[in-house]
PDB file of C-alpha atoms in Angstrom:
ATOM      1  CA  MET G   1      -3.810  18.861  11.954  1.00 77.00           C
ATOM      2  CA  PRO G   2      -0.052  18.467  12.607  1.00 88.00           C
ATOM      3  CA  PRO G   3       1.508  15.343  11.028  1.00 95.00           C
ATOM      4  CA  LEU G   4       1.883  12.209  13.129  1.00 96.00           C
ATOM      5  CA  ILE G   5       5.287  11.251  11.672  1.00 97.00           C
ATOM      6  CA  GLN G   6       8.067  13.390  10.182  1.00 97.00           C
ATOM      7  CA  PHE G   7      11.047  12.016   8.272  1.00 97.00           C
ATOM      8  CA  LYS G   8      13.908  14.526   8.481  1.00 96.00           C
ATOM      9  CA  ASN G   9      16.865  14.176   6.076  1.00 96.00           C
ATOM     10  CA  LEU G  10      17.040  10.449   6.771  1.00 96.00           C
ATOM     11  CA  THR G  11      20.038   8.596   5.335  1.00 96.00           C
ATOM     12  CA  LYS G  12      20.646   4.876   5.810  1.00 96.00           C
ATOM     13  CA  GLN G  13      23.411   2.773   4.321  1.00 94.00           C
ATOM     14  CA  PHE G  14      24.891  -0.674   4.768  1.00 94.00           C
ATOM     15  CA  GLY G  15      28.640  -0.411   4.437  1.00 92.00           C
ATOM     16  CA  LYS G  16      29.206   1.738   1.367  1.00 91.00           C
ATOM     17  CA  LYS G  17      25.813   0.932  -0.133  1.00 93.00           C
ATOM     18  CA  VAL G  18      23.378   3.820   0.269  1.00 93.00           C
ATOM     19  CA  VAL G  19      19.790   2.574   0.604  1.00 94.00           C
ATOM     20  CA  LEU G  20      18.039   5.770   1.731  1.00 95.00           C
ATOM     21  CA  GLN G  21      19.373   9.283   1.243  1.00 94.00           C
ATOM     22  CA  ASP G  22      17.942  12.588   2.479  1.00 95.00           C
ATOM     23  CA  VAL G  23      14.433  11.162   2.860  1.00 95.00           C
ATOM     24  CA  ASN G  24      11.929  13.870   3.819  1.00 95.00           C
ATOM     25  CA  PHE G  25       8.167  13.413   4.092  1.00 95.00           C
ATOM     26  CA  GLU G  26       5.298  13.407   6.566  1.00 96.00           C
ATOM     27  CA  ILE G  27       2.482  11.040   7.480  1.00 97.00           C
ATOM     28  CA  ASN G  28      -0.813  12.451   8.685  1.00 96.00           C
ATOM     29  CA  LYS G  29      -2.804  11.140  11.598  1.00 95.00           C
ATOM     30  CA  GLY G  30      -5.694   8.892  10.589  1.00 95.00           C
ATOM     31  CA  GLU G  31      -4.670   8.200   7.008  1.00 97.00           C
ATOM     32  CA  ILE G  32      -3.721   5.060   5.106  1.00 97.00           C
ATOM     33  CA  PHE G  33      -0.343   5.912   3.608  1.00 97.00           C
ATOM     34  CA  GLY G  34       1.091   3.664   0.913  1.00 96.00           C
ATOM     35  CA  ILE G  35       4.740   3.273  -0.039  1.00 95.00           C
ATOM     36  CA  ILE G  36       5.532   1.831  -3.460  1.00 90.00           C
ATOM     37  CA  GLY G  37       8.890   1.047  -4.993  1.00 84.00           C
ATOM     38  CA  MET G  38      10.713  -1.518  -7.072  1.00 81.00           C
ATOM     39  CA  SER G  39      12.025  -4.646  -5.368  1.00 78.00           C
ATOM     40  CA  GLY G  40      15.200  -3.666  -3.514  1.00 80.00           C
ATOM     41  CA  SER G  41      14.314   0.031  -3.463  1.00 84.00           C
ATOM     42  CA  GLY G  42      14.442   0.185   0.349  1.00 90.00           C
ATOM     43  CA  LYS G  43      10.799  -0.168   1.432  1.00 92.00           C
ATOM     44  CA  THR G  44      11.531  -2.674   4.201  1.00 92.00           C
ATOM     45  CA  THR G  45      14.614  -0.712   5.304  1.00 94.00           C
ATOM     46  CA  LEU G  46      12.443   2.396   5.567  1.00 95.00           C
ATOM     47  CA  LEU G  47       9.927   0.582   7.784  1.00 95.00           C
ATOM     48  CA  ASN G  48      12.605  -0.997   9.966  1.00 95.00           C
ATOM     49  CA  THR G  49      14.129   2.439  10.473  1.00 96.00           C
ATOM     50  CA  LEU G  50      10.729   3.903  11.308  1.00 96.00           C
ATOM     51  CA  ILE G  51      10.249   1.478  14.198  1.00 95.00           C
ATOM     52  CA  GLY G  52      13.799   2.100  15.429  1.00 94.00           C
ATOM     53  CA  PHE G  53      15.065  -1.378  14.580  1.00 94.00           C
ATOM     54  CA  LEU G  54      17.712   0.230  12.351  1.00 95.00           C
ATOM     55  CA  GLU G  55      19.465   3.498  13.115  1.00 95.00           C
ATOM     56  CA  PRO G  56      20.301   5.957  10.337  1.00 96.00           C
ATOM     57  CA  GLU G  57      23.700   7.387   9.506  1.00 95.00           C
ATOM     58  CA  GLU G  58      22.120  10.840   9.332  1.00 95.00           C
ATOM     59  CA  GLY G  59      18.765  12.490   9.978  1.00 96.00           C
ATOM     60  CA  ASP G  60      15.902  11.589  12.272  1.00 97.00           C
ATOM     61  CA  ILE G  61      12.317  10.376  12.411  1.00 97.00           C
ATOM     62  CA  LEU G  62      10.019  12.318  14.713  1.00 97.00           C
ATOM     63  CA  TYR G  63       6.612  11.290  16.044  1.00 96.00           C
ATOM     64  CA  SER G  64       3.930  13.424  17.649  1.00 94.00           C
ATOM     65  CA  SER G  65       3.530  12.832  21.376  1.00 90.00           C
ATOM     66  CA  GLU G  66       1.740  15.070  23.875  1.00 84.00           C
ATOM     67  CA  ASN G  67       1.902  18.221  21.718  1.00 86.00           C
ATOM     68  CA  GLN G  68       5.592  17.809  20.931  1.00 92.00           C
ATOM     69  CA  TYR G  69       7.784  15.826  18.569  1.00 95.00           C
ATOM     70  CA  LYS G  70      10.121  13.136  19.840  1.00 96.00           C
ATOM     71  CA  SER G  71      12.861  11.141  18.127  1.00 97.00           C
ATOM     72  CA  VAL G  72      12.072   7.519  17.346  1.00 96.00           C
ATOM     73  CA  PHE G  73      15.672   6.621  18.153  1.00 96.00           C
ATOM     74  CA  LYS G  74      15.744   8.263  21.575  1.00 95.00           C
ATOM     75  CA  ASN G  75      12.419   6.936  22.830  1.00 95.00           C
ATOM     76  CA  SER G  76      12.402   3.240  21.972  1.00 93.00           C
ATOM     77  CA  MET G  77      10.055   2.154  24.773  1.00 93.00           C
ATOM     78  CA  ASP G  78       7.478   4.812  23.910  1.00 94.00           C
ATOM     79  CA  VAL G  79       7.707   3.892  20.216  1.00 94.00           C
ATOM     80  CA  ARG G  80       7.191   0.245  21.110  1.00 93.00           C
ATOM     81  CA  ARG G  81       4.011   1.206  22.943  1.00 93.00           C
ATOM     82  CA  ARG G  82       2.633   3.490  20.213  1.00 95.00           C
ATOM     83  CA  PHE G  83       3.599   1.557  17.056  1.00 97.00           C
ATOM     84  CA  GLY G  84       2.554  -1.854  15.798  1.00 95.00           C
ATOM     85  CA  PHE G  85       4.480  -3.665  13.040  1.00 95.00           C
ATOM     86  CA  ALA G  86       3.407  -6.698  11.013  1.00 93.00           C
ATOM     87  CA  THR G  87       6.266  -8.073   8.930  1.00 90.00           C
ATOM     88  CA  GLN G  88       5.963  -9.723   5.532  1.00 86.00           C
ATOM     89  CA  GLU G  89       6.878 -13.129   6.946  1.00 85.00           C
ATOM     90  CA  PRO G  90       5.002 -14.686   9.919  1.00 82.00           C
ATOM     91  CA  SER G  91       6.461 -13.488  13.222  1.00 85.00           C
ATOM     92  CA  PHE G  92       4.339 -15.438  15.697  1.00 92.00           C
ATOM     93  CA  TYR G  93       5.000 -18.777  17.396  1.00 94.00           C
ATOM     94  CA  PRO G  94       3.921 -21.839  15.375  1.00 93.00           C
ATOM     95  CA  LYS G  95       3.582 -24.134  18.413  1.00 95.00           C
ATOM     96  CA  LEU G  96       1.141 -21.786  20.158  1.00 96.00           C
ATOM     97  CA  THR G  97      -2.534 -21.439  19.327  1.00 96.00           C
ATOM     98  CA  ILE G  98      -3.959 -18.225  17.897  1.00 96.00           C
ATOM     99  CA  GLU G  99      -5.273 -17.203  21.306  1.00 96.00           C
ATOM    100  CA  GLU G 100      -2.010 -18.117  23.049  1.00 97.00           C
ATOM    101  CA  ASN G 101       0.005 -16.054  20.576  1.00 96.00           C
ATOM    102  CA  LEU G 102      -2.117 -12.979  21.225  1.00 96.00           C
ATOM    103  CA  ASP G 103      -1.861 -13.454  24.974  1.00 96.00           C
ATOM    104  CA  HIS G 104       1.916 -13.927  24.727  1.00 96.00           C
ATOM    105  CA  PHE G 105       2.459 -10.747  22.705  1.00 95.00           C
ATOM    106  CA  GLY G 106       0.204  -8.878  25.107  1.00 95.00           C
ATOM    107  CA  ALA G 107       2.397 -10.033  27.981  1.00 95.00           C
ATOM    108  CA  LEU G 108       5.477  -8.745  26.148  1.00 93.00           C
ATOM    109  CA  TYR G 109       3.862  -5.311  26.241  1.00 93.00           C
ATOM    110  CA  ASN G 110       3.299  -5.694  29.992  1.00 93.00           C
ATOM    111  CA  LEU G 111      -0.471  -5.662  29.609  1.00 95.00           C
ATOM    112  CA  SER G 112      -2.447  -6.924  32.583  1.00 95.00           C
ATOM    113  CA  LYS G 113      -4.149 -10.310  32.307  1.00 95.00           C
ATOM    114  CA  SER G 114      -7.604  -8.735  32.109  1.00 96.00           C
ATOM    115  CA  THR G 115      -6.475  -6.272  29.400  1.00 96.00           C
ATOM    116  CA  ARG G 116      -4.900  -9.080  27.396  1.00 96.00           C
ATOM    117  CA  LYS G 117      -8.102 -11.116  27.628  1.00 96.00           C
ATOM    118  CA  ASN G 118     -10.264  -8.158  26.603  1.00 96.00           C
ATOM    119  CA  ASN G 119      -7.981  -7.123  23.716  1.00 96.00           C
ATOM    120  CA  THR G 120      -7.684 -10.723  22.517  1.00 96.00           C
ATOM    121  CA  GLU G 121     -11.448 -11.144  22.357  1.00 95.00           C
ATOM    122  CA  LYS G 122     -11.852  -7.900  20.410  1.00 94.00           C
ATOM    123  CA  LEU G 123      -9.067  -8.745  17.969  1.00 95.00           C
ATOM    124  CA  LEU G 124     -10.282 -12.283  17.331  1.00 95.00           C
ATOM    125  CA  LYS G 125     -13.601 -10.803  16.304  1.00 93.00           C
ATOM    126  CA  LEU G 126     -11.984  -8.014  14.264  1.00 92.00           C
ATOM    127  CA  VAL G 127      -9.796 -10.352  12.197  1.00 92.00           C
ATOM    128  CA  GLY G 128     -12.403 -13.098  11.943  1.00 92.00           C
ATOM    129  CA  LEU G 129     -10.524 -15.798  13.861  1.00 94.00           C
ATOM    130  CA  GLU G 130     -12.898 -16.370  16.782  1.00 94.00           C
ATOM    131  CA  SER G 131     -13.814 -19.917  15.777  1.00 94.00           C
ATOM    132  CA  GLU G 132     -10.158 -20.841  15.137  1.00 94.00           C
ATOM    133  CA  LYS G 133      -8.727 -19.404  18.373  1.00 95.00           C
ATOM    134  CA  ASP G 134      -7.632 -22.857  19.647  1.00 96.00           C
ATOM    135  CA  GLN G 135      -5.951 -23.827  16.382  1.00 95.00           C
ATOM    136  CA  LEU G 136      -2.134 -24.094  16.336  1.00 96.00           C
ATOM    137  CA  ALA G 137      -0.524 -21.288  14.348  1.00 94.00           C
ATOM    138  CA  GLN G 138       1.534 -23.766  12.322  1.00 93.00           C
ATOM    139  CA  THR G 139      -1.660 -25.203  10.795  1.00 95.00           C
ATOM    140  CA  LEU G 140      -3.002 -21.874   9.502  1.00 93.00           C
ATOM    141  CA  SER G 141      -3.538 -21.020   5.855  1.00 91.00           C
ATOM    142  CA  GLY G 142      -1.696 -18.082   4.286  1.00 88.00           C
ATOM    143  CA  GLY G 143      -4.639 -15.728   4.719  1.00 90.00           C
ATOM    144  CA  MET G 144      -5.136 -16.713   8.352  1.00 93.00           C
ATOM    145  CA  GLU G 145      -1.422 -16.215   9.001  1.00 93.00           C
ATOM    146  CA  LYS G 146      -1.667 -12.664   7.692  1.00 91.00           C
ATOM    147  CA  ARG G 147      -4.668 -11.936   9.899  1.00 93.00           C
ATOM    148  CA  LEU G 148      -2.972 -13.377  12.971  1.00 94.00           C
ATOM    149  CA  GLY G 149       0.160 -11.347  12.264  1.00 93.00           C
ATOM    150  CA  ILE G 150      -1.887  -8.169  12.053  1.00 94.00           C
ATOM    151  CA  ALA G 151      -3.791  -9.086  15.221  1.00 95.00           C
ATOM    152  CA  CYS G 152      -0.522  -9.639  17.139  1.00 95.00           C
ATOM    153  CA  SER G 153       0.696  -6.203  16.048  1.00 95.00           C
ATOM    154  CA  LEU G 154      -2.522  -4.630  17.372  1.00 95.00           C
ATOM    155  CA  ILE G 155      -2.679  -6.347  20.783  1.00 95.00           C
ATOM    156  CA  HIS G 156      -1.405  -3.228  22.602  1.00 96.00           C
ATOM    157  CA  ASN G 157      -3.778  -0.784  20.829  1.00 94.00           C
ATOM    158  CA  PRO G 158      -1.101   1.138  18.886  1.00 95.00           C
ATOM    159  CA  GLU G 159      -1.964   4.447  17.255  1.00 95.00           C
ATOM    160  CA  LEU G 160       0.174   3.588  14.211  1.00 97.00           C
ATOM    161  CA  LEU G 161       0.053   0.239  12.368  1.00 97.00           C
ATOM    162  CA  ILE G 162       2.917  -0.522   9.968  1.00 97.00           C
ATOM    163  CA  LEU G 163       2.431  -3.291   7.397  1.00 95.00           C
ATOM    164  CA  ASP G 164       5.090  -4.731   5.091  1.00 93.00           C
ATOM    165  CA  GLU G 165       3.561  -6.412   2.009  1.00 90.00           C
ATOM    166  CA  PRO G 166       0.400  -7.515   3.872  1.00 91.00           C
ATOM    167  CA  THR G 167      -1.146  -9.263   0.854  1.00 89.00           C
ATOM    168  CA  ALA G 168       1.967 -10.842  -0.678  1.00 85.00           C
ATOM    169  CA  ASN G 169       1.431 -14.440  -1.885  1.00 83.00           C
ATOM    170  CA  LEU G 170      -2.337 -14.295  -1.304  1.00 85.00           C
ATOM    171  CA  ASP G 171      -4.953 -15.071  -3.932  1.00 88.00           C
ATOM    172  CA  PRO G 172      -7.285 -12.248  -5.095  1.00 87.00           C
ATOM    173  CA  VAL G 173     -10.103 -13.177  -2.696  1.00 89.00           C
ATOM    174  CA  LEU G 174      -7.804 -13.237   0.343  1.00 88.00           C
ATOM    175  CA  ARG G 175      -6.149  -9.991  -0.771  1.00 88.00           C
ATOM    176  CA  GLU G 176      -9.534  -8.303  -0.842  1.00 90.00           C
ATOM    177  CA  GLU G 177     -10.408  -9.689   2.590  1.00 90.00           C
ATOM    178  CA  THR G 178      -7.104  -8.435   4.004  1.00 91.00           C
ATOM    179  CA  TRP G 179      -7.642  -4.950   2.602  1.00 92.00           C
ATOM    180  CA  ASN G 180     -11.161  -4.867   4.028  1.00 92.00           C
ATOM    181  CA  LEU G 181      -9.579  -5.703   7.390  1.00 92.00           C
ATOM    182  CA  ILE G 182      -6.988  -2.925   7.000  1.00 94.00           C
ATOM    183  CA  LYS G 183      -9.665  -0.394   6.088  1.00 94.00           C
ATOM    184  CA  GLY G 184     -11.727  -1.494   9.081  1.00 93.00           C
ATOM    185  CA  ILE G 185      -8.738  -1.002  11.395  1.00 94.00           C
ATOM    186  CA  ASN G 186      -8.176   2.457   9.935  1.00 95.00           C
ATOM    187  CA  LYS G 187     -11.809   3.416  10.546  1.00 94.00           C
ATOM    188  CA  THR G 188     -11.272   2.831  14.267  1.00 91.00           C
ATOM    189  CA  GLY G 189      -8.795   5.742  14.207  1.00 93.00           C
ATOM    190  CA  THR G 190      -5.538   3.844  13.690  1.00 95.00           C
ATOM    191  CA  THR G 191      -3.102   5.414  11.236  1.00 97.00           C
ATOM    192  CA  VAL G 192      -1.814   2.809   8.771  1.00 97.00           C
ATOM    193  CA  ILE G 193       1.397   2.703   6.712  1.00 97.00           C
ATOM    194  CA  VAL G 194       1.550   0.017   4.024  1.00 96.00           C
ATOM    195  CA  ALA G 195       4.533  -0.915   1.854  1.00 94.00           C
ATOM    196  CA  SER G 196       3.517  -2.950  -1.175  1.00 88.00           C
ATOM    197  CA  HIS G 197       4.368  -3.646  -4.807  1.00 81.00           C
ATOM    198  CA  LEU G 198       0.708  -4.347  -5.679  1.00 80.00           C
ATOM    199  CA  LEU G 199      -0.042  -0.930  -7.120  1.00 80.00           C
ATOM    200  CA  GLU G 200      -3.687  -1.447  -7.961  1.00 80.00           C
ATOM    201  CA  GLU G 201      -4.406  -2.263  -4.310  1.00 83.00           C
ATOM    202  CA  LEU G 202      -2.689   0.876  -3.016  1.00 88.00           C
ATOM    203  CA  GLU G 203      -4.532   2.937  -5.602  1.00 84.00           C
ATOM    204  CA  ASP G 204      -7.892   1.716  -4.342  1.00 85.00           C
ATOM    205  CA  ALA G 205      -7.164   1.823  -0.603  1.00 91.00           C
ATOM    206  CA  CYS G 206      -4.686   4.597   0.251  1.00 94.00           C
ATOM    207  CA  ASP G 207      -5.402   8.224   1.047  1.00 95.00           C
ATOM    208  CA  ARG G 208      -1.888   9.161  -0.106  1.00 96.00           C
ATOM    209  CA  ILE G 209       1.002   7.306  -1.702  1.00 94.00           C
ATOM    210  CA  GLY G 210       4.751   7.898  -1.666  1.00 93.00           C
ATOM    211  CA  ILE G 211       6.945   6.699  -4.539  1.00 90.00           C
ATOM    212  CA  LEU G 212      10.343   5.403  -3.386  1.00 91.00           C
ATOM    213  CA  HIS G 213      12.986   5.745  -6.101  1.00 87.00           C
ATOM    214  CA  ASP G 214      16.711   6.546  -6.246  1.00 84.00           C
ATOM    215  CA  HIS G 215      17.046   6.167  -2.450  1.00 89.00           C
ATOM    216  CA  ALA G 216      14.354   8.769  -1.660  1.00 90.00           C
ATOM    217  CA  VAL G 217      10.616   9.343  -1.613  1.00 91.00           C
ATOM    218  CA  ILE G 218      10.431  11.425  -4.779  1.00 87.00           C
ATOM    219  CA  GLU G 219       6.668  11.967  -5.019  1.00 87.00           C
ATOM    220  CA  ILE G 220       3.773  12.026  -2.572  1.00 92.00           C
ATOM    221  CA  GLY G 221       0.097  12.622  -3.231  1.00 91.00           C
ATOM    222  CA  THR G 222      -3.336  11.135  -3.552  1.00 91.00           C
ATOM    223  CA  PRO G 223      -3.682   8.672  -6.446  1.00 86.00           C
ATOM    224  CA  ASP G 224      -5.455  11.357  -8.504  1.00 82.00           C
ATOM    225  CA  GLN G 225      -2.776  13.956  -7.709  1.00 85.00           C
ATOM    226  CA  LEU G 226      -0.010  11.600  -8.829  1.00 83.00           C
ATOM    227  CA  LYS G 227      -1.851  10.844 -12.043  1.00 77.00           C
ATOM    228  CA  GLY G 228      -2.367  14.551 -12.710  1.00 75.00           C
ATOM    229  CA  ARG G 229       1.330  15.332 -12.233  1.00 74.00           C
ATOM    230  CA  TYR G 230       2.626  12.691 -14.582  1.00 69.00           C
ATOM    231  CA  THR G 231       0.150  12.746 -17.425  1.00 69.00           C
ATOM    232  CA  LYS G 232      -2.467  14.993 -18.945  1.00 72.00           C
ATOM    233  CA  ASN G 233      -3.797  12.080 -20.948  1.00 79.00           C
ATOM    234  CA  GLU G 234      -6.741   9.892 -20.173  1.00 85.00           C
ATOM    235  CA  GLU G 235      -7.120   6.330 -21.301  1.00 87.00           C
ATOM    236  CA  ILE G 236      -9.996   4.788 -23.193  1.00 92.00           C
ATOM    237  CA  ARG G 237     -10.204   1.020 -22.860  1.00 92.00           C
ATOM    238  CA  LEU G 238     -12.152  -0.707 -25.625  1.00 94.00           C
ATOM    239  CA  ARG G 239     -13.028  -4.328 -26.134  1.00 93.00           C
ATOM    240  CA  VAL G 240     -15.116  -5.388 -29.126  1.00 92.00           C
ATOM    241  CA  SER G 241     -16.289  -8.715 -30.511  1.00 89.00           C
ATOM    242  CA  GLY G 242     -13.529  -8.661 -33.174  1.00 87.00           C
ATOM    243  CA  LYS G 243     -11.599  -6.484 -35.671  1.00 88.00           C
ATOM    244  CA  HIS G 244      -9.287  -5.064 -33.030  1.00 90.00           C
ATOM    245  CA  ASP G 245      -6.476  -4.805 -35.565  1.00 91.00           C
ATOM    246  CA  GLN G 246      -8.581  -2.735 -37.969  1.00 92.00           C
ATOM    247  CA  ILE G 247      -9.624  -0.365 -35.189  1.00 94.00           C
ATOM    248  CA  GLU G 248      -6.041  -0.030 -33.952  1.00 93.00           C
ATOM    249  CA  LYS G 249      -4.757   0.738 -37.459  1.00 92.00           C
ATOM    250  CA  ALA G 250      -7.449   3.316 -38.194  1.00 93.00           C
ATOM    251  CA  MET G 251      -7.238   5.088 -34.823  1.00 94.00           C
ATOM    252  CA  GLY G 252      -3.444   5.156 -35.077  1.00 92.00           C
ATOM    253  CA  LYS G 253      -3.905   7.863 -37.714  1.00 91.00           C
ATOM    254  CA  SER G 254      -6.147  10.000 -35.490  1.00 92.00           C
ATOM    255  CA  SER G 255      -4.822  13.391 -34.364  1.00 91.00           C
ATOM    256  CA  TYR G 256      -6.667  12.884 -31.070  1.00 91.00           C
ATOM    257  CA  ILE G 257      -4.734   9.749 -30.075  1.00 93.00           C
ATOM    258  CA  GLU G 258      -1.304   9.990 -28.451  1.00 88.00           C
ATOM    259  CA  SER G 259      -0.624   6.252 -28.421  1.00 89.00           C
ATOM    260  CA  ILE G 260      -2.304   2.848 -28.453  1.00 92.00           C
ATOM    261  CA  LYS G 261      -1.415  -0.430 -26.801  1.00 89.00           C
ATOM    262  CA  LYS G 262      -3.028  -3.863 -26.624  1.00 91.00           C
ATOM    263  CA  GLU G 263      -3.691  -5.706 -23.384  1.00 89.00           C
ATOM    264  CA  GLY G 264      -4.971  -9.116 -24.392  1.00 88.00           C
ATOM    265  CA  ASP G 265      -8.176  -8.474 -26.305  1.00 88.00           C
ATOM    266  CA  THR G 266      -8.491  -4.885 -25.031  1.00 93.00           C
ATOM    267  CA  LEU G 267      -7.297  -1.789 -26.881  1.00 94.00           C
ATOM    268  CA  VAL G 268      -6.050   1.059 -24.693  1.00 92.00           C
ATOM    269  CA  PHE G 269      -6.038   4.545 -26.253  1.00 92.00           C
ATOM    270  CA  TYR G 270      -4.174   7.456 -24.636  1.00 89.00           C
ATOM    271  CA  THR G 271      -5.559  10.880 -25.414  1.00 90.00           C
ATOM    272  CA  ALA G 272      -5.570  14.463 -24.136  1.00 85.00           C
ATOM    273  CA  MET G 273      -8.976  14.965 -25.806  1.00 89.00           C
ATOM    274  CA  PRO G 274     -11.022  12.021 -24.554  1.00 88.00           C
ATOM    275  CA  LEU G 275     -14.440  13.260 -25.661  1.00 90.00           C
ATOM    276  CA  LYS G 276     -13.414  13.850 -29.277  1.00 92.00           C
ATOM    277  CA  ALA G 277     -11.446  10.611 -29.362  1.00 93.00           C
ATOM    278  CA  LEU G 278     -14.404   8.715 -27.928  1.00 93.00           C
ATOM    279  CA  TYR G 279     -16.768  10.040 -30.610  1.00 93.00           C
ATOM    280  CA  GLN G 280     -14.268   9.008 -33.275  1.00 94.00           C
ATOM    281  CA  ILE G 281     -13.887   5.514 -31.798  1.00 94.00           C
ATOM    282  CA  LEU G 282     -17.652   5.009 -31.556  1.00 94.00           C
ATOM    283  CA  ASP G 283     -18.130   6.198 -35.124  1.00 94.00           C
ATOM    284  CA  LEU G 284     -15.495   3.750 -36.355  1.00 94.00           C
ATOM    285  CA  VAL G 285     -16.995   0.856 -34.376  1.00 93.00           C
ATOM    286  CA  ASP G 286     -20.388   1.642 -35.913  1.00 92.00           C
ATOM    287  CA  LYS G 287     -18.983   1.758 -39.449  1.00 92.00           C
ATOM    288  CA  LEU G 288     -17.275  -1.602 -38.923  1.00 92.00           C
ATOM    289  CA  ASN G 289     -20.572  -3.006 -37.604  1.00 92.00           C
ATOM    290  CA  GLU G 290     -18.788  -4.174 -34.462  1.00 91.00           C
ATOM    291  CA  ARG G 291     -20.308  -4.979 -31.071  1.00 92.00           C
ATOM    292  CA  ILE G 292     -18.821  -3.286 -28.003  1.00 94.00           C
ATOM    293  CA  VAL G 293     -18.080  -5.749 -25.214  1.00 93.00           C
ATOM    294  CA  SER G 294     -16.714  -3.127 -22.789  1.00 93.00           C
ATOM    295  CA  LEU G 295     -15.786   0.542 -22.910  1.00 92.00           C
ATOM    296  CA  GLU G 296     -14.447   2.817 -20.186  1.00 89.00           C
ATOM    297  CA  ALA G 297     -12.552   6.104 -19.927  1.00 86.00           C
ATOM    298  CA  SER G 298     -10.420   7.180 -16.985  1.00 80.00           C
ATOM    299  CA  LYS G 299      -7.066   8.550 -15.922  1.00 76.00           C
ATOM    300  CA  PRO G 300      -4.218   6.067 -16.479  1.00 72.00           C
ATOM    301  CA  SER G 301      -3.711   3.636 -13.615  1.00 72.00           C
ATOM    302  CA  LEU G 302      -1.137   4.138 -10.905  1.00 74.00           C
ATOM    303  CA  LYS G 303       0.818   1.328 -12.582  1.00 72.00           C
ATOM    304  CA  GLU G 304       1.224   3.506 -15.682  1.00 71.00           C
ATOM    305  CA  ILE G 305       2.436   6.421 -13.543  1.00 71.00           C
ATOM    306  CA  PHE G 306       4.847   4.195 -11.655  1.00 72.00           C
ATOM    307  CA  GLU G 307       6.323   2.879 -14.890  1.00 71.00           C
ATOM    308  CA  SER G 308       6.755   6.393 -16.268  1.00 67.00           C
ATOM    309  CA  VAL G 309       8.665   7.437 -13.127  1.00 68.00           C
ATOM    310  CA  TYR G 310      11.104   4.537 -13.415  1.00 65.00           C
ATOM    311  CA  GLN G 311      11.634   5.091 -17.144  1.00 63.00           C
ATOM    312  CA  ARG G 312      12.837   8.663 -16.595  1.00 59.00           C
TER     313      ARG G 312
END
């Protein structure tokens, strides 16, 4: 299937400061695409350029429309109709109720009264705000604000939803609820682009991820593809009832172990030969008469890959 979005040699700068340079990548229809990058790397600038709010110094962004590709910057009204954007900070009206905000944003898209009513009812149910529809936006909790912001960006049934840090400043429970909402929206056929610094969330939710570094998207792939490109090692995470220092010292001499680090009371072993290393670890634990609290083996997390990219 042809890509929905194409970034073509995109360069954006503010004065003499280059933020994005020769950015080239594609986003497929129907996927959840994550963008990760250090603070200040240009994630928000990239999204604002995608919706046409900012214009680049060079290059273009093309979107698929009626079996052809059109420029985002030459078709602002069509982009407005096809794209939805939820910013990191609340962008609705605090003195309006939830329902009034949705109706207002629907009117901005020139939707008929009946369409606005129908879409509002569907969205209130989708984001779980039906019972709070008459509540003033200024009284909402952080999680409810996020859900209302997403709902407002969906009022016109866009085919592409763009989210900037949708779970920032939320507690773990609300973050999980927000991601469940995003996944539910995606299952309806909406393509989703998410910029976030919460790597573990992108790893669990995204079909593909782009790493933004040195003004460009330098890597794109599924979480497993990115892990495979940057390391051949696997990690073994071990937590025992005690004697972590003895295990770390003994396994540090093993030819099967590349490196070891401690995360609280968990030992993390990096190895290219996980099966042999695992047998050695289990044998040592048995000899020390230790009790295993937890043990798991997997590819290193996306966080490890991200750190290795930025250390190069």
